[in-house]
Amino acid sequence: MRATFGLIGKTAMALVLATSIGAGALTVGSTAAFAAEKKPKEVKAAYSKEFITAAGPIQKTVTALDEAKKKGATPEAQKALLASAGAELAAAEATISTPLDRMAAGGWAVSIGGVLNDIGMRQRGMKNMLDSGMVPEASVNDYQFYLGNFAYSNKDFPVAIAALTTVVQANYKDDTAAELLADSYSQQGQNAQALDALRNALTMRKAAGGVVPEAWFKRANVIAYKNRLGPQAIEWSTMMVENDPTALNWLGAAQLVREFGTFTNQESLDLGRLLLRSGGFQNDPKYVEREYIEYIEAADPRRFPGEVLKVAEIGVKAGVLRANDPFVADAMAQSKGRIAADKASLPALDREARAGKDGRSAVAMADAYLSYDEPAKAEEMYKMAIEKGNIDKDRALTRLGIAQVDQDKFADAKATFAQVGGARGSLARLWSAFATTQARP
């Protein structure tokens, strides 16, 4: 059967990508007051004579700037005071020879760079402060984070990666650190490393008993999806929906599994069943209309009339499908005309399935029971079919797991889904994630 609906151009995954973090780069936070808030490590140190001489002009300029700030000078007036600051700072930096020289020059660069909005200057200053060895140990990760921030904004991605890697490994408090690190890798075309960075951040956060932010999953999905990394896109979307099982996340994950999989109608049928049970259909009609059609086509009123009628009626009631649409009307009419005879044939088919030498009749009987919402009978028949053999075992295991989910046997279902391989492996993992979410209190 063919649907009369046109293909929907914008999928739910596209919506997730568009609304989660946007198409542009990450936003780096302001650190204008950063240098003033941190005190250097208490160590015996001294300025070099050369630095004291060379730093005189920049120190005088910084003092004038501080006085102007206290008097409420406008940003424009502050910038005017710094007309020669760049050259003065460079002269002082050229004479650095002690840790204290480097710490002082770095602090000036961060402060002046903030007024001038010179990210390169701020990056250089933060690097000097860290290289001085005078940053208090408890503040090193803060300084590294800001260095990574500045380097990222300055598109100096190698420096951003070096700075942020240690920060993320330390399970840094600012969630943006992991995203900045991942995007720094991605900007250089190192997308696998970007996803590894987010995975490491996730591992560290979970090990510390913390909450993994949804933004990390979304960032990983963006990277994997845009770069056509199918297995990783499926993996991260599955983890995201397990972490945050919203209707939109379920729809997006299901669409990714189909897009990067090799599905026939049989796999599409079980994907539709997942969308129905998970709430994935409870989205804007323009995102789920095609999904309803896919489900109805895969179920086929000639094979599973009861299930087709149920799904079509749900779609009509939700305002997604129109009862007078030729495709919908035909599917419903065919289903209504077949249900009575189909149900009447079940007892004889059940006896035939039990007497069969292989599992083919049993799996067909199990499919019928599952389509009529009789999961206990379906579970029994799928187990019988698997034991007798000569069937598509991965398909039978998938549907056995579905029957177990329908009976709230979530641990059994997850164990069953774990046995599924081949083209159905990613679909089974998504079903397993659903079982996990349903098992929660």
Coordinates of C-alpha atoms in Angstrom, one line a residue:
M1 CA 0.0 0.0 0.0
R2 CA 1.2 3.5 -0.7
A3 CA 0.5 6.6 1.4
T4 CA -1.0 9.7 -0.2
F5 CA 1.1 11.9 2.2
G6 CA 4.2 13.5 1.0
L7 CA 7.5 13.0 2.7
I8 CA 8.1 15.4 5.6
G9 CA 11.1 17.5 4.9
K10 CA 12.1 18.3 8.5
T11 CA 12.5 15.3 10.8
A12 CA 12.4 15.4 14.6
M13 CA 16.2 14.9 14.7
A14 CA 16.6 18.0 12.6
L15 CA 14.4 19.8 15.1
V16 CA 16.6 18.6 18.0
L17 CA 19.7 19.8 16.2
A18 CA 18.1 23.2 15.4
T19 CA 16.8 23.8 18.9
S20 CA 19.3 22.2 21.2
I21 CA 22.5 24.1 20.6
G22 CA 22.1 25.8 17.3
A23 CA 24.2 25.7 14.2
G24 CA 26.9 28.1 15.5
A25 CA 29.8 27.8 17.9
L26 CA 29.5 27.7 21.7
T27 CA 29.3 30.8 23.7
V28 CA 32.3 31.6 25.9
G29 CA 31.6 33.2 29.3
S30 CA 32.9 36.6 30.4
T31 CA 36.0 36.7 32.6
A32 CA 36.6 40.4 33.0
A33 CA 37.0 40.2 36.7
F34 CA 38.9 37.0 36.7
A35 CA 42.4 38.2 37.3
A36 CA 41.3 40.4 40.3
E37 CA 39.5 37.5 42.0
K38 CA 42.5 35.2 42.1
K39 CA 45.6 35.7 44.3
P40 CA 49.0 34.3 43.3
K41 CA 50.5 31.4 45.2
E42 CA 52.5 32.4 48.3
V43 CA 56.1 31.7 47.2
K44 CA 59.4 33.4 47.6
A45 CA 59.8 35.3 44.3
A46 CA 61.1 38.6 43.0
Y47 CA 60.9 40.8 40.0
S48 CA 63.9 41.1 37.8
K49 CA 65.6 44.5 37.5
E50 CA 65.0 44.5 33.7
F51 CA 61.3 43.8 34.1
I52 CA 60.9 46.5 36.8
T53 CA 62.4 49.0 34.4
A54 CA 60.5 47.9 31.3
A55 CA 57.2 47.5 33.2
G56 CA 57.1 51.1 34.4
P57 CA 55.0 52.5 31.6
I58 CA 52.4 49.6 31.5
Q59 CA 52.1 49.7 35.3
K60 CA 51.4 53.4 35.1
T61 CA 48.8 52.8 32.5
V62 CA 47.1 50.0 34.5
T63 CA 47.0 52.3 37.6
A64 CA 45.4 55.0 35.6
L65 CA 42.9 52.5 34.2
D66 CA 42.0 51.3 37.7
E67 CA 41.5 54.9 38.9
A68 CA 39.2 55.6 35.9
K69 CA 37.1 52.5 36.6
K70 CA 36.7 53.7 40.2
K71 CA 35.4 57.0 39.0
G72 CA 32.9 55.3 36.6
A73 CA 34.6 56.0 33.3
T74 CA 32.7 54.8 30.2
P75 CA 34.1 51.8 28.3
E76 CA 35.1 54.2 25.5
A77 CA 37.1 56.3 28.0
Q78 CA 38.8 53.3 29.4
K79 CA 39.8 52.1 25.9
A80 CA 41.2 55.6 25.2
L81 CA 43.6 55.3 28.2
L82 CA 45.0 52.1 26.7
A83 CA 46.0 53.5 23.3
S84 CA 49.7 52.6 24.0
A85 CA 49.0 49.6 26.3
G86 CA 49.7 47.0 23.6
A87 CA 53.2 48.3 22.9
E88 CA 53.9 48.9 26.6
L89 CA 52.9 45.4 27.6
A90 CA 54.9 43.9 24.8
A91 CA 58.0 45.7 26.1
A92 CA 57.5 44.4 29.6
E93 CA 56.9 40.8 28.3
A94 CA 60.1 40.9 26.4
T95 CA 62.1 41.2 29.6
I96 CA 60.3 38.4 31.6
S97 CA 62.9 36.2 33.4
T98 CA 61.4 35.3 36.8
P99 CA 58.1 33.6 37.7
L100 CA 56.9 36.8 39.3
D101 CA 57.6 38.7 36.1
R102 CA 55.5 36.3 34.2
M103 CA 52.6 36.3 36.7
A104 CA 52.4 40.1 36.7
A105 CA 52.6 40.4 32.9
G106 CA 50.0 37.7 32.6
G107 CA 47.6 39.5 34.9
W108 CA 48.0 42.8 33.1
A109 CA 47.3 41.1 29.7
V110 CA 44.1 39.5 31.0
S111 CA 42.9 42.7 32.5
I112 CA 43.8 45.0 29.6
G113 CA 42.6 42.4 27.1
G114 CA 39.3 42.4 28.8
V115 CA 38.8 46.2 28.3
L116 CA 40.1 46.1 24.7
N117 CA 38.1 42.9 23.9
D118 CA 41.4 41.4 22.7
I119 CA 41.0 37.6 23.1
G120 CA 44.5 36.9 21.9
M121 CA 46.0 39.1 24.6
R122 CA 43.9 37.5 27.3
Q123 CA 44.9 34.0 26.1
R124 CA 48.6 35.0 26.2
G125 CA 48.1 36.5 29.6
M126 CA 46.4 33.5 31.0
K127 CA 49.1 31.2 29.6
N128 CA 51.8 33.3 31.2
M129 CA 50.1 33.2 34.6
L130 CA 49.9 29.4 34.4
D131 CA 53.4 29.0 33.1
S132 CA 54.7 31.1 36.0
G133 CA 54.0 28.3 38.4
M134 CA 52.5 30.8 40.9
V135 CA 48.8 30.0 40.4
P136 CA 47.4 28.5 43.6
E137 CA 47.0 24.7 43.2
A138 CA 43.3 24.9 44.1
S139 CA 42.8 27.4 41.2
V140 CA 44.8 25.8 38.4
N141 CA 41.7 24.1 36.9
D142 CA 39.9 27.5 36.9
Y143 CA 42.8 29.1 35.1
Q144 CA 43.1 26.2 32.6
F145 CA 39.4 26.5 31.9
Y146 CA 39.7 30.2 31.1
L147 CA 42.7 29.6 29.0
G148 CA 40.7 27.0 27.1
N149 CA 37.8 29.5 26.8
F150 CA 40.1 32.2 25.3
A151 CA 41.9 29.8 23.0
Y152 CA 38.5 28.5 21.7
S153 CA 37.2 32.0 21.0
N154 CA 40.5 32.8 19.3
K155 CA 40.1 29.6 17.2
D156 CA 43.4 28.3 18.6
F157 CA 42.0 24.8 18.9
P158 CA 45.2 22.9 19.7
V159 CA 45.8 25.1 22.8
A160 CA 42.1 24.9 23.7
I161 CA 42.3 21.1 23.6
A162 CA 45.5 21.0 25.7
A163 CA 44.0 23.3 28.3
L164 CA 40.6 21.8 28.5
T165 CA 41.6 18.1 28.5
T166 CA 43.0 18.2 32.0
V167 CA 40.0 20.3 33.2
V168 CA 37.5 17.7 31.9
Q169 CA 39.5 14.8 33.3
A170 CA 39.1 16.5 36.7
N171 CA 35.3 16.6 36.3
Y172 CA 35.3 20.4 36.3
K173 CA 32.3 22.1 37.7
D174 CA 31.4 24.1 34.6
D175 CA 29.6 21.8 32.1
T176 CA 30.7 24.0 29.2
A177 CA 34.2 22.7 29.5
A178 CA 33.4 19.3 28.0
E179 CA 31.4 20.9 25.1
L180 CA 34.2 23.4 24.4
L181 CA 36.7 20.5 24.3
A182 CA 34.6 18.4 22.0
D183 CA 33.9 21.2 19.7
S184 CA 37.6 22.1 19.5
Y185 CA 38.3 18.6 18.3
S186 CA 35.4 18.8 15.9
Q187 CA 36.5 22.1 14.4
Q188 CA 39.7 20.4 13.4
G189 CA 37.8 17.5 11.8
Q190 CA 38.7 15.1 14.7
N191 CA 35.2 14.0 15.3
A192 CA 35.9 10.6 16.8
Q193 CA 38.2 12.4 19.4
A194 CA 35.4 14.9 20.0
L195 CA 33.0 12.1 20.9
D196 CA 35.6 10.3 23.0
A197 CA 36.1 13.6 25.0
L198 CA 32.4 13.8 25.8
R199 CA 32.3 10.1 26.7
N200 CA 35.2 10.6 29.1
A201 CA 33.4 13.6 30.6
L202 CA 30.3 11.5 31.0
T203 CA 32.3 8.7 32.7
M204 CA 34.0 11.1 35.1
R205 CA 30.7 12.8 36.0
K206 CA 28.9 9.5 36.6
A207 CA 31.8 8.2 38.7
A208 CA 31.5 11.2 40.9
G209 CA 27.8 10.6 41.3
G210 CA 26.9 13.8 39.5
V211 CA 24.2 14.5 36.9
V212 CA 25.2 14.3 33.3
P213 CA 23.8 17.4 31.5
E214 CA 21.6 16.9 28.5
A215 CA 23.7 19.3 26.5
W216 CA 26.5 16.8 26.4
F217 CA 24.3 14.2 24.7
K218 CA 22.9 16.8 22.3
R219 CA 26.4 18.1 21.4
A220 CA 27.5 14.5 20.7
N221 CA 24.4 13.9 18.6
V222 CA 25.2 17.1 16.5
I223 CA 28.8 16.0 15.9
A224 CA 27.9 12.4 15.0
Y225 CA 24.8 13.3 12.9
K226 CA 26.4 16.1 10.9
N227 CA 29.5 14.0 10.1
R228 CA 27.5 10.9 9.2
L229 CA 29.0 8.7 12.0
G230 CA 26.1 6.3 12.0
P231 CA 27.0 3.9 14.9
Q232 CA 28.0 6.8 17.1
A233 CA 24.9 8.8 16.3
I234 CA 22.7 5.8 17.2
E235 CA 24.7 5.1 20.4
W236 CA 24.5 8.7 21.6
S237 CA 20.8 9.2 20.8
T238 CA 20.1 5.9 22.6
M239 CA 22.1 7.2 25.7
M240 CA 20.3 10.5 25.5
V241 CA 16.8 9.0 25.4
E242 CA 17.7 6.8 28.3
N243 CA 19.0 9.8 30.2
D244 CA 16.0 12.1 29.2
P245 CA 13.1 10.1 27.8
T246 CA 11.1 12.9 26.3
A247 CA 8.7 12.4 23.4
L248 CA 10.9 14.4 21.1
N249 CA 14.1 12.5 22.1
W250 CA 12.3 9.2 21.5
L251 CA 11.2 10.3 18.0
G252 CA 14.7 11.6 17.2
A253 CA 16.4 8.4 18.4
A254 CA 14.0 6.2 16.4
Q255 CA 14.5 8.2 13.2
L256 CA 18.3 8.0 13.6
V257 CA 18.1 4.2 14.1
R258 CA 16.2 3.9 10.9
E259 CA 18.3 6.4 9.0
F260 CA 21.6 4.7 9.7
G261 CA 20.2 1.1 9.7
T262 CA 19.2 -1.3 7.0
F263 CA 15.5 -1.7 7.7
T264 CA 12.9 -3.7 6.0
N265 CA 9.2 -3.5 6.8
Q266 CA 9.7 -6.0 9.6
E267 CA 12.2 -3.7 11.4
S268 CA 10.0 -0.6 10.7
L269 CA 7.1 -2.4 12.3
D270 CA 9.0 -3.0 15.5
L271 CA 10.2 0.6 15.4
G272 CA 6.6 1.8 15.1
R273 CA 5.7 -0.3 18.1
L274 CA 8.4 1.4 20.1
L275 CA 7.2 4.9 19.1
L276 CA 3.7 3.9 20.2
R277 CA 4.7 2.6 23.6
S278 CA 7.4 5.3 24.4
G279 CA 5.2 8.3 23.5
G280 CA 7.3 9.2 20.5
F281 CA 4.1 9.7 18.5
Q282 CA 3.1 12.5 20.9
N283 CA 4.8 15.2 19.0
D284 CA 3.8 17.9 16.5
P285 CA 1.8 16.2 13.7
K286 CA 4.2 17.4 11.0
Y287 CA 6.9 15.3 12.6
V288 CA 4.9 12.1 13.2
E289 CA 2.5 11.9 10.3
R290 CA 5.0 10.0 8.2
E291 CA 5.8 7.7 11.2
Y292 CA 2.2 6.7 11.5
I293 CA 2.1 5.9 7.8
E294 CA 5.3 3.9 8.0
Y295 CA 3.8 1.9 10.9
I296 CA 0.5 1.2 9.1
E297 CA 2.3 0.2 5.9
A298 CA 4.7 -2.1 7.8
A299 CA 1.9 -3.8 9.8
D300 CA -0.4 -4.2 6.7
P301 CA -4.1 -4.8 7.3
R302 CA -3.8 -8.1 5.5
R303 CA -1.4 -9.4 8.1
F304 CA -2.2 -7.6 11.3
P305 CA -5.6 -6.0 10.9
G306 CA -6.2 -5.4 14.6
E307 CA -2.9 -3.6 15.1
V308 CA -3.5 -1.5 11.9
L309 CA -6.9 -0.4 13.1
K310 CA -5.7 0.5 16.5
V311 CA -2.8 2.6 15.2
A312 CA -5.0 4.3 12.6
E313 CA -7.6 5.2 15.2
I314 CA -5.0 6.6 17.6
G315 CA -3.6 8.7 14.7
V316 CA -7.0 10.1 13.8
K317 CA -7.9 10.8 17.4
A318 CA -4.6 12.7 17.9
G319 CA -5.3 14.8 14.8
V320 CA -2.3 13.5 12.9
L321 CA -4.2 11.4 10.4
R322 CA -7.4 12.2 8.6
A323 CA -10.1 9.5 8.5
N324 CA -11.2 10.7 5.0
D325 CA -7.7 10.4 3.6
P326 CA -7.8 7.7 0.9
F327 CA -4.9 5.8 2.4
V328 CA -6.2 5.9 6.0
A329 CA -9.7 5.1 5.0
D330 CA -8.6 2.1 2.9
A331 CA -6.4 0.8 5.7
M332 CA -9.2 1.1 8.3
A333 CA -11.8 -0.4 6.0
Q334 CA -9.6 -3.4 5.2
S335 CA -8.8 -4.0 8.8
K336 CA -12.4 -3.9 10.0
G337 CA -13.3 -6.4 7.3
R338 CA -10.7 -8.9 8.3
I339 CA -10.5 -8.8 12.1
A340 CA -13.4 -11.1 12.9
A341 CA -12.2 -13.9 10.6
D342 CA -8.6 -13.4 11.7
K343 CA -9.4 -13.8 15.3
A344 CA -11.6 -16.8 14.6
S345 CA -8.7 -18.6 13.0
L346 CA -6.4 -18.2 16.0
P347 CA -7.3 -21.4 18.0
A348 CA -6.6 -23.6 15.0
L349 CA -3.4 -21.8 14.2
D350 CA -2.3 -22.2 17.8
R351 CA -2.8 -26.0 17.7
E352 CA -0.9 -26.1 14.4
A353 CA 2.0 -24.1 15.9
R354 CA 2.3 -26.4 18.9
A355 CA 2.4 -29.5 16.6
G356 CA 4.8 -28.0 14.1
K357 CA 8.2 -29.6 13.7
D358 CA 10.0 -26.3 13.4
G359 CA 9.4 -22.8 14.8
R360 CA 7.8 -21.2 11.7
S361 CA 4.2 -21.7 12.7
A362 CA 4.9 -20.8 16.3
V363 CA 6.5 -17.5 15.3
A364 CA 3.6 -16.6 13.1
M365 CA 1.2 -17.4 16.0
A366 CA 3.3 -15.3 18.3
D367 CA 3.2 -12.4 15.9
A368 CA -0.6 -12.6 15.8
Y369 CA -0.9 -12.7 19.6
L370 CA 1.5 -9.7 19.9
S371 CA -0.5 -7.7 17.4
Y372 CA -3.7 -8.4 19.4
D373 CA -2.1 -7.2 22.6
E374 CA -1.9 -10.7 24.2
P375 CA 1.8 -10.5 25.3
A376 CA 1.7 -13.6 27.7
K377 CA 0.6 -15.9 24.8
A378 CA 3.0 -14.2 22.5
E379 CA 5.9 -14.7 24.9
E380 CA 5.1 -18.5 25.2
M381 CA 5.0 -18.9 21.4
Y382 CA 8.2 -16.9 20.7
K383 CA 10.1 -19.1 23.2
M384 CA 8.6 -22.2 21.5
A385 CA 9.6 -20.9 18.1
I386 CA 13.2 -20.1 19.2
E387 CA 13.5 -23.6 20.7
K388 CA 12.2 -25.3 17.6
G389 CA 14.4 -23.2 15.3
N390 CA 14.4 -22.6 11.5
I391 CA 13.3 -19.0 12.0
D392 CA 14.7 -15.5 11.9
K393 CA 16.0 -15.7 15.5
D394 CA 16.9 -12.0 15.9
R395 CA 13.4 -11.0 14.8
A396 CA 11.8 -13.5 17.2
L397 CA 14.1 -12.3 20.1
T398 CA 13.2 -8.7 19.4
R399 CA 9.5 -9.5 19.6
L400 CA 9.9 -11.7 22.6
G401 CA 11.5 -8.8 24.4
I402 CA 8.6 -6.6 23.3
A403 CA 6.1 -9.1 24.7
Q404 CA 8.1 -9.1 28.0
V405 CA 8.1 -5.3 28.1
D406 CA 4.3 -5.3 27.7
Q407 CA 4.1 -7.5 30.8
D408 CA 6.4 -5.3 32.8
K409 CA 9.1 -8.0 32.8
F410 CA 11.8 -5.4 32.2
A411 CA 14.8 -7.3 33.4
D412 CA 13.8 -10.3 31.3
A413 CA 13.2 -8.0 28.3
K414 CA 16.7 -6.4 28.6
A415 CA 18.3 -9.9 28.8
T416 CA 16.4 -10.9 25.7
F417 CA 17.3 -7.7 23.8
A418 CA 20.9 -8.2 24.6
Q419 CA 20.9 -11.4 22.5
V420 CA 19.8 -9.6 19.3
G421 CA 22.4 -8.9 16.7
G422 CA 22.8 -8.1 13.1
A423 CA 20.7 -5.4 11.4
R424 CA 18.4 -5.4 14.5
G425 CA 21.1 -4.8 17.0
S426 CA 20.6 -1.0 17.2
L427 CA 16.8 -1.4 17.3
A428 CA 17.1 -3.9 20.2
R429 CA 19.4 -1.5 22.1
L430 CA 16.8 1.2 21.8
W431 CA 14.1 -1.1 23.0
S432 CA 16.4 -2.0 25.9
A433 CA 16.7 1.7 26.8
F434 CA 12.9 1.9 26.8
A435 CA 12.8 -1.1 29.2
T436 CA 15.3 0.7 31.5
T437 CA 13.2 3.9 31.6
Q438 CA 10.1 1.9 32.3
A439 CA 11.7 0.0 35.2
R440 CA 12.5 3.2 37.1
P441 CA 10.3 4.0 40.1

